[in-house]
PDB file of C-alpha atoms and ligand atoms in Angstrom:
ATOM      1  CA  UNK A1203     169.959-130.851  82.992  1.00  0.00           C
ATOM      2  CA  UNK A1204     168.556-127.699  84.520  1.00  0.00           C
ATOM      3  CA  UNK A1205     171.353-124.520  83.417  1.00  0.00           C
ATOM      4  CA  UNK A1206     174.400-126.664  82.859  1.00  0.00           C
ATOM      5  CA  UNK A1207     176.428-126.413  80.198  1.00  0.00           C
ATOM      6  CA  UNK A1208     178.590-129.726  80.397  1.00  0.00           C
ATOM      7  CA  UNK A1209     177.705-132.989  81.284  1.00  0.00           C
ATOM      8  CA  UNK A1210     179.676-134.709  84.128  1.00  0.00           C
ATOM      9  CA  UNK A1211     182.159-137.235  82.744  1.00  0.00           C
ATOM     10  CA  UNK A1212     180.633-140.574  81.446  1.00  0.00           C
ATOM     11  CA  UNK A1213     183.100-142.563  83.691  1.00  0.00           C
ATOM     12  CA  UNK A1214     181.892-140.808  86.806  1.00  0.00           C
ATOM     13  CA  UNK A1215     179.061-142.714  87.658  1.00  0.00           C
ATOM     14  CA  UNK A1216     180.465-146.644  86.886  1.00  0.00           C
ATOM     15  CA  UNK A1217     183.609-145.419  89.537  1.00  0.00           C
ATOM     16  CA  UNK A1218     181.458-143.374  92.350  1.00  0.00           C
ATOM     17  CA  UNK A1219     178.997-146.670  92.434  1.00  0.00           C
ATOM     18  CA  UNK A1220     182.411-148.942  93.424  1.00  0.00           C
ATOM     19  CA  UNK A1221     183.259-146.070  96.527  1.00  0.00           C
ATOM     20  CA  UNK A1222     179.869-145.727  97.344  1.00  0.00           C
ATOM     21  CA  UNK A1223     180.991-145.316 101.136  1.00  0.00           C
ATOM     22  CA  UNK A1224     182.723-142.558 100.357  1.00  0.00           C
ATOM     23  CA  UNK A1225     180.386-140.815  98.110  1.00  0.00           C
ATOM     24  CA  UNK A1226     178.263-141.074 101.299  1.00  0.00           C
ATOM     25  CA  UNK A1227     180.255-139.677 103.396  1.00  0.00           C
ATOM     26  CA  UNK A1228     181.588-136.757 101.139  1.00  0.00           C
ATOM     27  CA  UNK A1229     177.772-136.406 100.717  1.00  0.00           C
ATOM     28  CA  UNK A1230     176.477-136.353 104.214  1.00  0.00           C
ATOM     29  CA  UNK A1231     179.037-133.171 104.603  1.00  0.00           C
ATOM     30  CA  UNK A1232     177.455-131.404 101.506  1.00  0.00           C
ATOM     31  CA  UNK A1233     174.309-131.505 103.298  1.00  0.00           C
ATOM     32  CA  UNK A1234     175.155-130.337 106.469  1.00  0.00           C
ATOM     33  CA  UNK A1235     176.917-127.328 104.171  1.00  0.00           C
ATOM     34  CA  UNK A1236     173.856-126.511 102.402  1.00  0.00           C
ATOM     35  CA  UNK A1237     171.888-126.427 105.570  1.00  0.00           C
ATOM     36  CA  UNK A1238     174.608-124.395 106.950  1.00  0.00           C
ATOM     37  CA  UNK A1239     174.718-121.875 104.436  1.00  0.00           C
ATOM     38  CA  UNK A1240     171.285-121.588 103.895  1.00  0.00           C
ATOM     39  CA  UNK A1241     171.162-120.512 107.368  1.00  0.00           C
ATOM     40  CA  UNK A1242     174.015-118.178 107.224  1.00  0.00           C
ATOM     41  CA  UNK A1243     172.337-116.339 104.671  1.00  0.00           C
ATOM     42  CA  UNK A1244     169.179-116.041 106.222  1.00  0.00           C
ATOM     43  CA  UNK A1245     170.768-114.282 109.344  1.00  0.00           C
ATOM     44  CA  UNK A1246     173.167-112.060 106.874  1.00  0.00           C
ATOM     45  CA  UNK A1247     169.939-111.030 105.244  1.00  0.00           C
ATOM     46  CA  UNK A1248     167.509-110.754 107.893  1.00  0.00           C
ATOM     47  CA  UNK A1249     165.228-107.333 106.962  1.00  0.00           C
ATOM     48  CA  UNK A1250     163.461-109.613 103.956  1.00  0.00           C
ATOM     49  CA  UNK A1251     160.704-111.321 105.047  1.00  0.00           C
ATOM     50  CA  UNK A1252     160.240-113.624 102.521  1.00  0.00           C
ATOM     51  CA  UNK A1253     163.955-114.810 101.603  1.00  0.00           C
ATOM     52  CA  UNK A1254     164.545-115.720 105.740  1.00  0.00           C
ATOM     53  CA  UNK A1255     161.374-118.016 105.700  1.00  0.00           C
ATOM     54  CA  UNK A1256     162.138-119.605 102.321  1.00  0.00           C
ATOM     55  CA  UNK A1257     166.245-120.178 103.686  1.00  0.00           C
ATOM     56  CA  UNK A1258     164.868-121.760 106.271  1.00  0.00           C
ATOM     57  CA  UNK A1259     162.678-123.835 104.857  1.00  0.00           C
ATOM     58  CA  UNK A1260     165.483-125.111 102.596  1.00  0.00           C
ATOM     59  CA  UNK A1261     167.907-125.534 105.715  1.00  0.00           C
ATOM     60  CA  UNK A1262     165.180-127.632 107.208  1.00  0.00           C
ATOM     61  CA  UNK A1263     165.177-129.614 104.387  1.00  0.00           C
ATOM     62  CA  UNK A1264     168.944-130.305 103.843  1.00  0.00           C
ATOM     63  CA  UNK A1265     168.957-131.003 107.630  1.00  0.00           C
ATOM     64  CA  UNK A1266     166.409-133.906 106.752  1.00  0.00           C
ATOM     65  CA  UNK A1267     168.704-134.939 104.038  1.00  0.00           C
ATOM     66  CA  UNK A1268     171.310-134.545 106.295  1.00  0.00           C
ATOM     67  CA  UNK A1269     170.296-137.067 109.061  1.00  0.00           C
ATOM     68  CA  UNK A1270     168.755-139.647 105.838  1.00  0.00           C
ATOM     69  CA  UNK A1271     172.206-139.585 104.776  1.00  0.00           C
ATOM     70  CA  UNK A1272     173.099-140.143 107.880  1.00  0.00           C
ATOM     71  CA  UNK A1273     170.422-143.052 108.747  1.00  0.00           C
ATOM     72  CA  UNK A1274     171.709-145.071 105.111  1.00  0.00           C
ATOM     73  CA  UNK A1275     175.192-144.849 106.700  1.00  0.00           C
ATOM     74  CA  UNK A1276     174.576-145.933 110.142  1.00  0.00           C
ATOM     75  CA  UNK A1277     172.915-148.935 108.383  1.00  0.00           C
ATOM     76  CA  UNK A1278     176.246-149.625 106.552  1.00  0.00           C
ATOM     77  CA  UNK A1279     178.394-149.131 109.661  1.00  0.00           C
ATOM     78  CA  UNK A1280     179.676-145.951 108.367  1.00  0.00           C
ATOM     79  CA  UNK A1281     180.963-142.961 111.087  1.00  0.00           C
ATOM     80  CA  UNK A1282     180.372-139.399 109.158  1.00  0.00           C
ATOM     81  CA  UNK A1283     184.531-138.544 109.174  1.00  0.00           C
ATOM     82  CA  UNK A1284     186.375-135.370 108.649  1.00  0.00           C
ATOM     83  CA  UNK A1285     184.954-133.426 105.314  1.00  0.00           C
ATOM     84  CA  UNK A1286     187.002-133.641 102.060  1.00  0.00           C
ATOM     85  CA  UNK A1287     188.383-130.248 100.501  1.00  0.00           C
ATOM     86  CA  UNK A1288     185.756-128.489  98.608  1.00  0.00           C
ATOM     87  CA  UNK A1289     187.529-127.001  95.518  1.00  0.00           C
ATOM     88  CA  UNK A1290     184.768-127.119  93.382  1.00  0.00           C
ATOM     89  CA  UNK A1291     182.598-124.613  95.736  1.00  0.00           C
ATOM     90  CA  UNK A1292     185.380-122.413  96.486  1.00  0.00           C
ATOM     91  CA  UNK A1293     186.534-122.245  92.389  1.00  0.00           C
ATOM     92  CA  UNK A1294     182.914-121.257  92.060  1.00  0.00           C
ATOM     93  CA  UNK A1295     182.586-118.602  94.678  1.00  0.00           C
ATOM     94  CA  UNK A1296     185.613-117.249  92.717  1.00  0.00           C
ATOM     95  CA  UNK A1297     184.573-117.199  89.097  1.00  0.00           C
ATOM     96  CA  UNK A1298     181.339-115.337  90.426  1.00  0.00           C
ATOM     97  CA  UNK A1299     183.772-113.033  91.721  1.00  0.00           C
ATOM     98  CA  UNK A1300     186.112-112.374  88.929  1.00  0.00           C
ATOM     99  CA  UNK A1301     182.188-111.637  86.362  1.00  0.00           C
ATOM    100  CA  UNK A1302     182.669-108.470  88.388  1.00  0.00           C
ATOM    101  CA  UNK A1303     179.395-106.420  90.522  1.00  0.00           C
ATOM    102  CA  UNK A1304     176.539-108.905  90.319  1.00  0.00           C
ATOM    103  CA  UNK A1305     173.132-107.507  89.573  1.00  0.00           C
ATOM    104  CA  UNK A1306     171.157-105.101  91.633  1.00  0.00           C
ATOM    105  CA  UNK A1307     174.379-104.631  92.918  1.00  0.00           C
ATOM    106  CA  UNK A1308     174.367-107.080  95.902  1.00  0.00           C
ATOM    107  CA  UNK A1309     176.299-110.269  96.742  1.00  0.00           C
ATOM    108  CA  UNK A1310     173.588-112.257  98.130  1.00  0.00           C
ATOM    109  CA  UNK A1311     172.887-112.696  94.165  1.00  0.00           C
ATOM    110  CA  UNK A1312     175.698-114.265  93.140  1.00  0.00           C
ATOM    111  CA  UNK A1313     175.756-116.390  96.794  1.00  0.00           C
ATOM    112  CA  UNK A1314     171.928-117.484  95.543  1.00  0.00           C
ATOM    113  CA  UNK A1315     173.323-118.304  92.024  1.00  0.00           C
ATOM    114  CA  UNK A1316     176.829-120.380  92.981  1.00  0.00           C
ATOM    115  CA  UNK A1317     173.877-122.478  95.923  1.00  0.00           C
ATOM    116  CA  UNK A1318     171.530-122.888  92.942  1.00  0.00           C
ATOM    117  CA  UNK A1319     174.343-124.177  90.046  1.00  0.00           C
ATOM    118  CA  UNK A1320     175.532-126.520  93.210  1.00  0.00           C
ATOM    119  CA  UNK A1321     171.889-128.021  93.260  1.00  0.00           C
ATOM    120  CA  UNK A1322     171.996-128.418  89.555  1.00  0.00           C
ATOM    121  CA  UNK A1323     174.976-130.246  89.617  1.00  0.00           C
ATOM    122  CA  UNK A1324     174.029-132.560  92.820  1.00  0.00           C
ATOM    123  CA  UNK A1325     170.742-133.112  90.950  1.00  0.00           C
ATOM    124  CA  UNK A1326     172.875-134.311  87.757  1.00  0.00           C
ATOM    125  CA  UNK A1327     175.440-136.562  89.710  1.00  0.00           C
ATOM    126  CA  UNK A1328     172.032-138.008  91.420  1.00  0.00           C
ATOM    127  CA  UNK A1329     170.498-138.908  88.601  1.00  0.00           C
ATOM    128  CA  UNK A1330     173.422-141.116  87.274  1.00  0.00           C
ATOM    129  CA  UNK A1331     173.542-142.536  90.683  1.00  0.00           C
ATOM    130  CA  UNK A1332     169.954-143.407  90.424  1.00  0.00           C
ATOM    131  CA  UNK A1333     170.087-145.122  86.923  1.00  0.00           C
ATOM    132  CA  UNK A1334     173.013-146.947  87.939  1.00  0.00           C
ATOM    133  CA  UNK A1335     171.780-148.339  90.805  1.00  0.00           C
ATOM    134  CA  UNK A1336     167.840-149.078  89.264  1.00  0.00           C
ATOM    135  CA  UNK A1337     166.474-152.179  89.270  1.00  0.00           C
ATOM    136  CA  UNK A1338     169.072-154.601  91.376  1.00  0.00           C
ATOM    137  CA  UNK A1339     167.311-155.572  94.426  1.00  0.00           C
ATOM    138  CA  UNK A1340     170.996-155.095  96.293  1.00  0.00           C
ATOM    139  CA  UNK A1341     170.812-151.608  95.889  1.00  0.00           C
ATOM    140  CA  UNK A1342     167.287-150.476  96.430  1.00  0.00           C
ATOM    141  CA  UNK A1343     168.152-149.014  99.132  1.00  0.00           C
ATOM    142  CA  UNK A1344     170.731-146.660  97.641  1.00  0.00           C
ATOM    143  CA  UNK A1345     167.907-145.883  94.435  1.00  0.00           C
ATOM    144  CA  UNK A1346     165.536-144.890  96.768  1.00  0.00           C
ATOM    145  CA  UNK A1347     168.059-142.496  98.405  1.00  0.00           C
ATOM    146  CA  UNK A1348     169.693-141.309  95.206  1.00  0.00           C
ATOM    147  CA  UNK A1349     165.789-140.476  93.185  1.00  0.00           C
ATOM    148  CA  UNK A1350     164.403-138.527  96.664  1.00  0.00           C
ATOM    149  CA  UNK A1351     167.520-136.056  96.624  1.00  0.00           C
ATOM    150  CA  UNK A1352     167.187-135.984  93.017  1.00  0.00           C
ATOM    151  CA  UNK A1353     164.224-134.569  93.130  1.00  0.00           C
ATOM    152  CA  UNK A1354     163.802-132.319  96.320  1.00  0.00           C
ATOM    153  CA  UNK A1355     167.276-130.519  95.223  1.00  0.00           C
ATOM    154  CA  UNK A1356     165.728-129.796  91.535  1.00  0.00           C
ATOM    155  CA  UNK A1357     163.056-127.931  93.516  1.00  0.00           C
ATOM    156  CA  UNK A1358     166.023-126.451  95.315  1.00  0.00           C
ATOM    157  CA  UNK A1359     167.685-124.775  92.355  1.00  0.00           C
ATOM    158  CA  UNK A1360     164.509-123.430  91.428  1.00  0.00           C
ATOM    159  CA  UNK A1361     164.183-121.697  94.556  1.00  0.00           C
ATOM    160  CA  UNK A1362     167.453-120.271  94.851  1.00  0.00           C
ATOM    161  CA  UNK A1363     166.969-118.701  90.868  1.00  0.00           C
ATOM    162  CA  UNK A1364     163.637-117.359  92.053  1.00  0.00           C
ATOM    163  CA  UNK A1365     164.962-116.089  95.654  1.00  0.00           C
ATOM    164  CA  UNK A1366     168.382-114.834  93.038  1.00  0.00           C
ATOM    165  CA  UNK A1367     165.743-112.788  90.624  1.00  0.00           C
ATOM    166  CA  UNK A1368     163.788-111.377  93.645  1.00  0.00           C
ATOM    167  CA  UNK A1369     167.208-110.208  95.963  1.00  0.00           C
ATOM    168  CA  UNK A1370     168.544-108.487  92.354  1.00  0.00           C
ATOM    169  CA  UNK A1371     165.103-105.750  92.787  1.00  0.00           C
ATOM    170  CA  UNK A1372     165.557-103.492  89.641  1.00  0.00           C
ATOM    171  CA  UNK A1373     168.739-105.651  88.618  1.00  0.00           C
ATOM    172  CA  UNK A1374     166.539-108.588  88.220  1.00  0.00           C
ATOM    173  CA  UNK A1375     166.594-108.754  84.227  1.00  0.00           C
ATOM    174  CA  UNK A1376     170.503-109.147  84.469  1.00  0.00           C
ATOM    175  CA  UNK A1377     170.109-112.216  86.480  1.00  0.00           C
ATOM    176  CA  UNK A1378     169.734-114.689  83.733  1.00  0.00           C
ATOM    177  CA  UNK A1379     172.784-113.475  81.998  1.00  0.00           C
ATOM    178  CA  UNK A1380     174.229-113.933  85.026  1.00  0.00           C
ATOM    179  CA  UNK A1381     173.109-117.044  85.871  1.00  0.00           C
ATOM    180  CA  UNK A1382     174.315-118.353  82.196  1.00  0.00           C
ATOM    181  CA  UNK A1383     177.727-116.764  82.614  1.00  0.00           C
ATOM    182  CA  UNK A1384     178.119-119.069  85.634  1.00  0.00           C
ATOM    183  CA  UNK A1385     176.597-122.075  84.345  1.00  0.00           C
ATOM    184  CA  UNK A1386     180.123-121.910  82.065  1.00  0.00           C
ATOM    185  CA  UNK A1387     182.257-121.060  84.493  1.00  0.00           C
ATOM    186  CA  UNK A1388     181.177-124.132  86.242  1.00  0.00           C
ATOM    187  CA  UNK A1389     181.452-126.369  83.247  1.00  0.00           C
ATOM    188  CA  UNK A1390     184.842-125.303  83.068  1.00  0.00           C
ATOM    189  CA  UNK A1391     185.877-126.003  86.752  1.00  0.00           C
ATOM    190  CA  UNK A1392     184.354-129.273  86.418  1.00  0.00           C
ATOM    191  CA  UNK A1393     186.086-130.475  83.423  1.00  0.00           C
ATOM    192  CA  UNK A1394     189.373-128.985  85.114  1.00  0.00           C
ATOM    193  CA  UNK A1395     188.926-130.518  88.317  1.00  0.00           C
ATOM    194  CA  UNK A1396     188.388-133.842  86.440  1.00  0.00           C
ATOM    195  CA  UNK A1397     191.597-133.098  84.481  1.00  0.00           C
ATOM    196  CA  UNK A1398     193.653-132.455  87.081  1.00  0.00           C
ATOM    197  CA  UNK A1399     192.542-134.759  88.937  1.00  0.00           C
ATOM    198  CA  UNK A1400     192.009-132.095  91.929  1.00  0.00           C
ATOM    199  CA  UNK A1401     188.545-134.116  92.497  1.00  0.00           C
ATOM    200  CA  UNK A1402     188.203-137.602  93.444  1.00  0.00           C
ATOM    201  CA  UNK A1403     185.420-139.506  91.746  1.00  0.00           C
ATOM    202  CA  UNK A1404     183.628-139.917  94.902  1.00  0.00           C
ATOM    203  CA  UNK A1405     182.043-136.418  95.629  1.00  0.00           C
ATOM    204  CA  UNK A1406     179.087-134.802  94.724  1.00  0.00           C
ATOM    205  CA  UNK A1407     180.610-131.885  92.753  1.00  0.00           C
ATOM    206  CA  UNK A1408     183.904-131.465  91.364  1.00  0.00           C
TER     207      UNK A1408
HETATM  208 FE1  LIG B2136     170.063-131.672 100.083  1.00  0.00          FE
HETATM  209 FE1  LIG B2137     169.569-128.765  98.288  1.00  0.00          FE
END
């Protein structure tokens, strides 16, 4: 799906549909992250016009996502809790790091990049969430939730590549190299999260 290189694990899905409460919850906290974040950039970056509006735009969004989260929780009897440890973000923050200056020479590029591989993989995990919880009437409420994210966060990848290419100016035609170098790196933090066992089978990423 989208830029990834590896598929999440085949025995993800089956487990994180048995601790759906605390997929939920480890989700709700992604949300409020990515509307965090989006914002934080915006006010790092605020002399471009056109990257400010379209951050917060997104942060509007994942602020909607946030609180319909939220909403499918309250109707379980669910309190948001304390956030789980985010290895899979900070691994990936690294590993854009260690591919050394990012193009057009600026770090909002990579920052764009790691947000928009974190979409692609959110978009993945959704869409095994949404085909194993399809068509039993128990869980409608839970496919409805898992096929909206799925979709609004594949428009969300696409904007951060597109906001990526525009922040790289002349550095713009390295950004797909980039973007693929990552897409590995990830793969490989993934599978070694799994392995190690680092990440729990009820988050998002990782
Ligand atoms: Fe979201
Ligand atoms: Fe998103």
């Amino acid at each position: 799906m989208l830029c990834l290189k590896v598929p999440t694990d085949a025995a993800w899905a089956a487990e994180a549909v048995l601790r759906v409460d605390a997929v939920l919850r480890d989700h709700a906290h992604c949300e409020l992250k990515a509307a965090s974040n989006a914002l934080s950039l915006a006010a790092r970056h605020p002399d471009d016009v056109e990257i400010v509006h379209a951050l917060a735009d997104l942060a509007r969004e994942e602020t909607e996502h946030f609180q319909r989260v939220l909403s499918v929780m309250a109707a379980r009897g669910l309190a948001l809790g304390p956030p789980s440890v985010d290895a899979y973000a900070a691994h990936l923050r690294r590993a854009a790091h260690d591919l050394g200056p990012p193009p057009g020479g600026t770090p909002l590029v990579d920052r764009l990049l790691v947000a928009a591989l974190i979409e692609a993989r959110s978009c993945e995990r959704f869409k095994l969430l949404a085909i194993e919880t399809s068509g039993d009437p128990d869980k409608r409420e839970l496919y409805a939730l898992w096929s909206e994210l799925l979709a609004s966060e594949a428009g969300h990848y696409r904007t951060f590549v597109d906001l990526a290419l525009r922040a790289a100016g002349p550095g713009r035609s390295r950004v797909p190299g980039r973007l693929d170098r990552l897409a590995q790196a990830e793969g490989e933090i993934v599978w070694s999260l799994a392995r190690d066992r680092q990440a729990s089978r009820a988050t998002i990423h990782g």
